[in-house]
Short mmCIF file of C-alpha atoms in Angstrom, two decimals:
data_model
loop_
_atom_site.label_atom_id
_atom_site.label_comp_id
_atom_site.label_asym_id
_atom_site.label_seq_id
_atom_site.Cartn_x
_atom_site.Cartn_y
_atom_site.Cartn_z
CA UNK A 1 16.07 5.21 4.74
CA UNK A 2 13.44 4.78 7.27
CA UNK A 3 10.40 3.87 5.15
CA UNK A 4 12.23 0.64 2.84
CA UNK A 5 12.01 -0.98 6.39
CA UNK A 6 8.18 -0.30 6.90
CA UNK A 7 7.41 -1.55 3.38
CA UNK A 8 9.49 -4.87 4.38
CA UNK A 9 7.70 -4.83 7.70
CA UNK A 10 4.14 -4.70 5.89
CA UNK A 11 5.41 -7.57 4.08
CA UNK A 12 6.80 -9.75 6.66
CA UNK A 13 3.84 -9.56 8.49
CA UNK A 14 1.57 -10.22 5.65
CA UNK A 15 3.52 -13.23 3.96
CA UNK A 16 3.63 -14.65 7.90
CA UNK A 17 0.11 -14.63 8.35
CA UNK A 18 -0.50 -16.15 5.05
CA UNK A 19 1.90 -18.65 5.98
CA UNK A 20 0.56 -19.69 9.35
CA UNK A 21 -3.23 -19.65 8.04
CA UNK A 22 -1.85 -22.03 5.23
CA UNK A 23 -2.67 -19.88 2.44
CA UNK A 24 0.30 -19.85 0.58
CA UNK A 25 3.17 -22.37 1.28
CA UNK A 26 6.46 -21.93 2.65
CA UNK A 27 8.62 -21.73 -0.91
CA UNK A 28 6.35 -19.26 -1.96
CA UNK A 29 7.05 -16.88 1.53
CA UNK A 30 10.64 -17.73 0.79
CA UNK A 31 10.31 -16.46 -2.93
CA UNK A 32 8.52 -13.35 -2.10
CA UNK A 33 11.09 -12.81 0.57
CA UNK A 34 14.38 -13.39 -1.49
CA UNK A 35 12.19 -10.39 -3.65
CA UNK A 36 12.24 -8.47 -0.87
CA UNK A 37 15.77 -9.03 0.39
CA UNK A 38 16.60 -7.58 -3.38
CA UNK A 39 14.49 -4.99 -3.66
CA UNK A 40 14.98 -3.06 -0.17
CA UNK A 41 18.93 -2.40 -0.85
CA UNK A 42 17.59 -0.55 -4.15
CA UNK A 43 15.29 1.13 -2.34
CA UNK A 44 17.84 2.62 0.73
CA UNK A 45 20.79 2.98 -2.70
CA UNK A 46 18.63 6.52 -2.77
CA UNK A 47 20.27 7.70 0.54
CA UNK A 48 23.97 7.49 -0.94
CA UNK A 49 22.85 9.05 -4.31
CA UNK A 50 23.13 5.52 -6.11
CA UNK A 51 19.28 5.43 -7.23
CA UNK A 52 16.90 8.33 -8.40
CA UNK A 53 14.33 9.28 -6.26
CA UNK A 54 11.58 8.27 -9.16
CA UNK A 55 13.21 4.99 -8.88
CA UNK A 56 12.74 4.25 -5.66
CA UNK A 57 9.20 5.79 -6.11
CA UNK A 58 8.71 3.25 -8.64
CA UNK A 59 10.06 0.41 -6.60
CA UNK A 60 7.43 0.96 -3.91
CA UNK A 61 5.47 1.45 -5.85
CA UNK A 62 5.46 -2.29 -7.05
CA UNK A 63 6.01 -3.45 -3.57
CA UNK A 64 3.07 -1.87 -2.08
CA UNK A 65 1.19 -2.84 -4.89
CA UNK A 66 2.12 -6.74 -4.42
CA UNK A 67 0.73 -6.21 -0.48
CA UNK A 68 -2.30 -4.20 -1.88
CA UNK A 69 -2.69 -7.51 -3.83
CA UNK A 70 -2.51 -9.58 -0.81
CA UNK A 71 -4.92 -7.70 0.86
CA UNK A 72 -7.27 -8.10 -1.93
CA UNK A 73 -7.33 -12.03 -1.97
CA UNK A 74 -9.33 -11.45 1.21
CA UNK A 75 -7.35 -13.58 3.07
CA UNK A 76 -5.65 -11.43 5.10
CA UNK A 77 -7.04 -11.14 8.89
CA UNK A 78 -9.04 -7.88 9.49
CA UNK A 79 -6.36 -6.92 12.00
CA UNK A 80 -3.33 -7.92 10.24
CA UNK A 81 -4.96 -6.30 6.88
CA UNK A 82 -5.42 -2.83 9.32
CA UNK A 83 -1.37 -3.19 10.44
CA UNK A 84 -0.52 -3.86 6.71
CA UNK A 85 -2.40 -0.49 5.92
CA UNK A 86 -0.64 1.40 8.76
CA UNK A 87 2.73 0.36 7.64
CA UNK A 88 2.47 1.17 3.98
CA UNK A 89 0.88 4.80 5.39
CA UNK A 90 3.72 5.25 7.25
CA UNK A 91 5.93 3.87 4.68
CA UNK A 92 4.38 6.55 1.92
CA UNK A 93 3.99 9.38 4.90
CA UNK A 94 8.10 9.00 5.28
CA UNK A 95 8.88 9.17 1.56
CA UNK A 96 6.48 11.85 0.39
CA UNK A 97 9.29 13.77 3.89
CA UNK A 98 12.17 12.52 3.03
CA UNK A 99 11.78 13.87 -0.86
CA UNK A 100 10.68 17.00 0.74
CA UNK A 101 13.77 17.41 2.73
CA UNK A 102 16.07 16.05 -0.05
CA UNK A 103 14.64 19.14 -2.16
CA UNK A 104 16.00 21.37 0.83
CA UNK A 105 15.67 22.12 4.08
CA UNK A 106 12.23 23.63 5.95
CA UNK A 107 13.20 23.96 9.48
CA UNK A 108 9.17 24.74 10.25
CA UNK A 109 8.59 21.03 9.46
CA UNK A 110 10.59 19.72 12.70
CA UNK A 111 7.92 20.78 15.02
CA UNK A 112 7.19 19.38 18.11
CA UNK A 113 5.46 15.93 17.66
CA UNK A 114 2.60 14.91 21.00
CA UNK A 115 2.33 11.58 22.10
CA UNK A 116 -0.33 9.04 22.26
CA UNK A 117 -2.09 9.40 25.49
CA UNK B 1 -10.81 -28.55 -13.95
CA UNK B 2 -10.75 -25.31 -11.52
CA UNK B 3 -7.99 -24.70 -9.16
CA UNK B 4 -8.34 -24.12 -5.90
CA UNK B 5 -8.45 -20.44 -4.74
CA UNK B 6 -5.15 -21.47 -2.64
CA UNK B 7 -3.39 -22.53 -6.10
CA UNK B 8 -4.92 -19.08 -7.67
CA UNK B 9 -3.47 -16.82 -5.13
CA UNK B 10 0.20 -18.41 -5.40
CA UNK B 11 -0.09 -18.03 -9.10
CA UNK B 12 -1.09 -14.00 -8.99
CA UNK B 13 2.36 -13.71 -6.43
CA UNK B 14 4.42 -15.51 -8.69
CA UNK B 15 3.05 -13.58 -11.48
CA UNK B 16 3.02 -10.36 -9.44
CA UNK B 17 6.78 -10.87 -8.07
CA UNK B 18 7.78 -11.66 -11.91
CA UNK B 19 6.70 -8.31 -13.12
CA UNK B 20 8.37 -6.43 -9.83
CA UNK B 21 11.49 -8.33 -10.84
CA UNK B 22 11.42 -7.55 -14.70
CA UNK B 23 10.09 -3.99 -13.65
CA UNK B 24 13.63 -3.81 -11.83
CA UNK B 25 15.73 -5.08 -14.04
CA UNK B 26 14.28 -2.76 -16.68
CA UNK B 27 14.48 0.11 -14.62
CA UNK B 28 18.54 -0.50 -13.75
CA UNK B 29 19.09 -1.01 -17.25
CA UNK B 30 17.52 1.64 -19.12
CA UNK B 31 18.72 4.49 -16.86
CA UNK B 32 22.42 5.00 -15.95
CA UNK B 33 21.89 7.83 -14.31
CA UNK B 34 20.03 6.37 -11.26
CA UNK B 35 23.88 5.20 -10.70
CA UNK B 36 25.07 8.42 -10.85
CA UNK B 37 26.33 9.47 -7.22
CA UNK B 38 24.87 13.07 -6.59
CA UNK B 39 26.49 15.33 -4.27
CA UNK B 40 24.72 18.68 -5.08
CA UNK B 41 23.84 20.08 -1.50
CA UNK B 42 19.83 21.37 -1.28
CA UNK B 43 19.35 24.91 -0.24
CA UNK B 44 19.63 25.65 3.23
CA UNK B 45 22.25 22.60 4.19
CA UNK B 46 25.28 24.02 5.75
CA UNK B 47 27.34 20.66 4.25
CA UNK B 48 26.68 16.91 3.38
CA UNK B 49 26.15 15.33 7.07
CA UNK B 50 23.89 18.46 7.69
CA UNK B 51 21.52 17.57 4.98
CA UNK B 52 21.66 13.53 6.04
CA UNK B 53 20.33 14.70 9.63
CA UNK B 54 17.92 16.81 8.24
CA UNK B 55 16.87 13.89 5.65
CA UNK B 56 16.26 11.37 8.24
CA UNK B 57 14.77 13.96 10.59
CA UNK B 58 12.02 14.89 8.01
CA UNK B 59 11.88 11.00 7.50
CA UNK B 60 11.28 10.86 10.78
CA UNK B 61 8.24 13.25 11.20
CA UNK B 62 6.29 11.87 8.05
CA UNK B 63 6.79 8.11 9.38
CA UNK B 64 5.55 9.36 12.99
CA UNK B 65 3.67 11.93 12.19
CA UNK B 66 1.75 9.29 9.67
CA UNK B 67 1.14 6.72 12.52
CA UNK B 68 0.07 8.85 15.74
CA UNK B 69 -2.82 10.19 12.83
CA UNK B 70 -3.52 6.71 12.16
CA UNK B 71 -3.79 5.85 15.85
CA UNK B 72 -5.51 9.03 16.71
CA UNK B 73 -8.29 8.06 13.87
CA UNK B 74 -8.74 4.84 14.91
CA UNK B 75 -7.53 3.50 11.87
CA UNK B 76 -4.41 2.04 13.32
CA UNK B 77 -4.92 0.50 17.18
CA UNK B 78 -0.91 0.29 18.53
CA UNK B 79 -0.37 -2.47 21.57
CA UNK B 80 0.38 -1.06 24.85
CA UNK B 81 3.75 -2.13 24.42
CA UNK B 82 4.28 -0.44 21.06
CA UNK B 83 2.64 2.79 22.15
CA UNK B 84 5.20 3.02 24.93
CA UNK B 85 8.04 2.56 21.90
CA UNK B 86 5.75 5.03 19.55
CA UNK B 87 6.03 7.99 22.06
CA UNK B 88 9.19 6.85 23.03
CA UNK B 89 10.26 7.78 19.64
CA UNK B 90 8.19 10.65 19.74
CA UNK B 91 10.38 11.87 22.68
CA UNK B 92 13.73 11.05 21.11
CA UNK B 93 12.14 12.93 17.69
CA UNK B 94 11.34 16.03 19.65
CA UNK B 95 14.69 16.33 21.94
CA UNK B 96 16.50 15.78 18.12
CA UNK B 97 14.64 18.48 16.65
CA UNK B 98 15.65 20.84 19.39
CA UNK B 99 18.97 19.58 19.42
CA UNK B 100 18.90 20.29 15.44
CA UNK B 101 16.83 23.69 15.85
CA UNK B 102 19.94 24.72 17.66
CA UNK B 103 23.02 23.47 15.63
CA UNK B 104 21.63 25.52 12.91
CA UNK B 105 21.10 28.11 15.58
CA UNK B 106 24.65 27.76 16.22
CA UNK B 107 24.16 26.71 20.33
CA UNK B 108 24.55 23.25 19.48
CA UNK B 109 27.85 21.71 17.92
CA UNK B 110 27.09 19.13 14.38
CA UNK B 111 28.66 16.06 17.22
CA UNK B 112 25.96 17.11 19.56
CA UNK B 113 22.86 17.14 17.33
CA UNK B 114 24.55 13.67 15.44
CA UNK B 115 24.02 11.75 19.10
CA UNK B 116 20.53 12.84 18.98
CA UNK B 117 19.58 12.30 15.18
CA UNK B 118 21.22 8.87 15.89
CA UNK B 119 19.28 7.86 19.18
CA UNK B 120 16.00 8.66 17.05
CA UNK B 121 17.22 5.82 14.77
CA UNK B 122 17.40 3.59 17.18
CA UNK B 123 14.52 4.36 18.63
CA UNK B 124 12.74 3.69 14.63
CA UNK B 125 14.19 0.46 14.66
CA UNK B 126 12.77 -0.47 17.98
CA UNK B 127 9.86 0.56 17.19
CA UNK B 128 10.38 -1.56 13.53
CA UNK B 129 11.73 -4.56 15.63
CA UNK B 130 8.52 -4.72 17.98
CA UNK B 131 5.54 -4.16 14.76
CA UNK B 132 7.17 -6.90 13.46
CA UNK B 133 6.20 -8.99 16.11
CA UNK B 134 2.95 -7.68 16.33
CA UNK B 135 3.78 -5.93 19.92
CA UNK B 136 3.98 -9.27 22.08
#
């Protein structure tokens, strides 16, 4: 599903940052990412019925707390910090719809969408 | 003697990638049926591929929905590039939902509103592909 790959994103770009600023070192990125590479398969198991929904809540929920950790060593850059935010949103946005829909289907929700100007 | 606040932080993510792992292994372990395949159809699904459209459709709208709020607030400032890709997918979302709108209105076949559930998708990972680059 759709929101696994913004959690992943969020943590791509934090672990990067970190990286590159020299924070954390590159066996550590590769550690956290090796998590990652694990974890997001469990996470998108829900979409063939192999994993509960309240696992995969529970999943994220330990991923986005790891980047909410991240964000709280203060080392993050203000704007990469404000992207990491954005993506979990989006990431928490798309499974608080996608348990919606699972639960049935609401055609009123797929309304037109308007762009950014 | 202290260590440095570098040394600290790489302790809390081993520590904090530890507990995801055990909290995953756990999980797996103490409930089988998280392995059990469901194929139950929700109400209002005409079959199985209906309900994955309309899954990833309402996927859809939350993930975009949740970011042109974000970017409307403020909170959120997209590059040029990926606002281009943002209502891009916006576009491909809205000519979906139509296309969707209508297969359950019966004016649009299931093959028909697949092409367009499927170009949003690609649209997502664009969109996915380019934030992960920052935009450049």
């Amino acid at each position: 599903m759709g929101f696994a790959a913004w959690i992943s994103l969020a943590l791509n770009v934090a672990l990067t940052s970190l990286q590159a600023a020299g924070i954390i070192n590159p066996e550590i990125a590769a550690i956290a990412t090796g998590f990652e590479s694990s974890i997001i398969p469990v996470i998108n198991a829900i979409q063939n019925g192999s994993s509960s929904l309240q696992d995969t809540q529970a999943t994220l929920g330990a991923m986005i707390g790891m980047l909410t950790t991240l964000k709280q060593s203060g080392h993050l850059p203000a704007d990469i910090a404000g992207r990491v935010d954005a993506y979990i949103t989006a990431a928490e946005d798309g499974l608080a719809a996608f348990s919606k829909a699972q639960k049935g289907l609401d055609l009123a929700d797929l309304t037109p969408l308007t762009p950014l100007s | 003697m202290t260590p440095p606040l570098k040394n600290k932080l790489e302790v809390i993510m081993v520590l904090v990638l530890f507990a995801l792992g055990l909290g995953m292994t756990v999980t797996g372990c103490l409930n089988p049926a998280a392995n059990t395949p469901s194929t139950a159809l929700a109400p209002g699904y005409i079959n199985a591929q209906d309900q994955t459209m309309g899954e990833v459709l309402g996927t859809a709208h939350g993930i975009v929905g949740g970011l042109l709020q974000q970017a409307t607030s403020g909170s959120f400032v997209p590059t040029a590039t990926e606002k281009l890709t943002i209502n891009s997918l916006v576009g491909a979302l809205n000519v979906a939902d139509a296309a969707y709108q209508g297969y359950h209105a019966g004016t649009v076949t299931e093959a028909q509103a697949a092409i367009a559930v499927s170009a949003v998708q690609t649209q997502q990972q664009l969109l996915q592909a380019q934030m992960g680059t920052g935009g450049k």
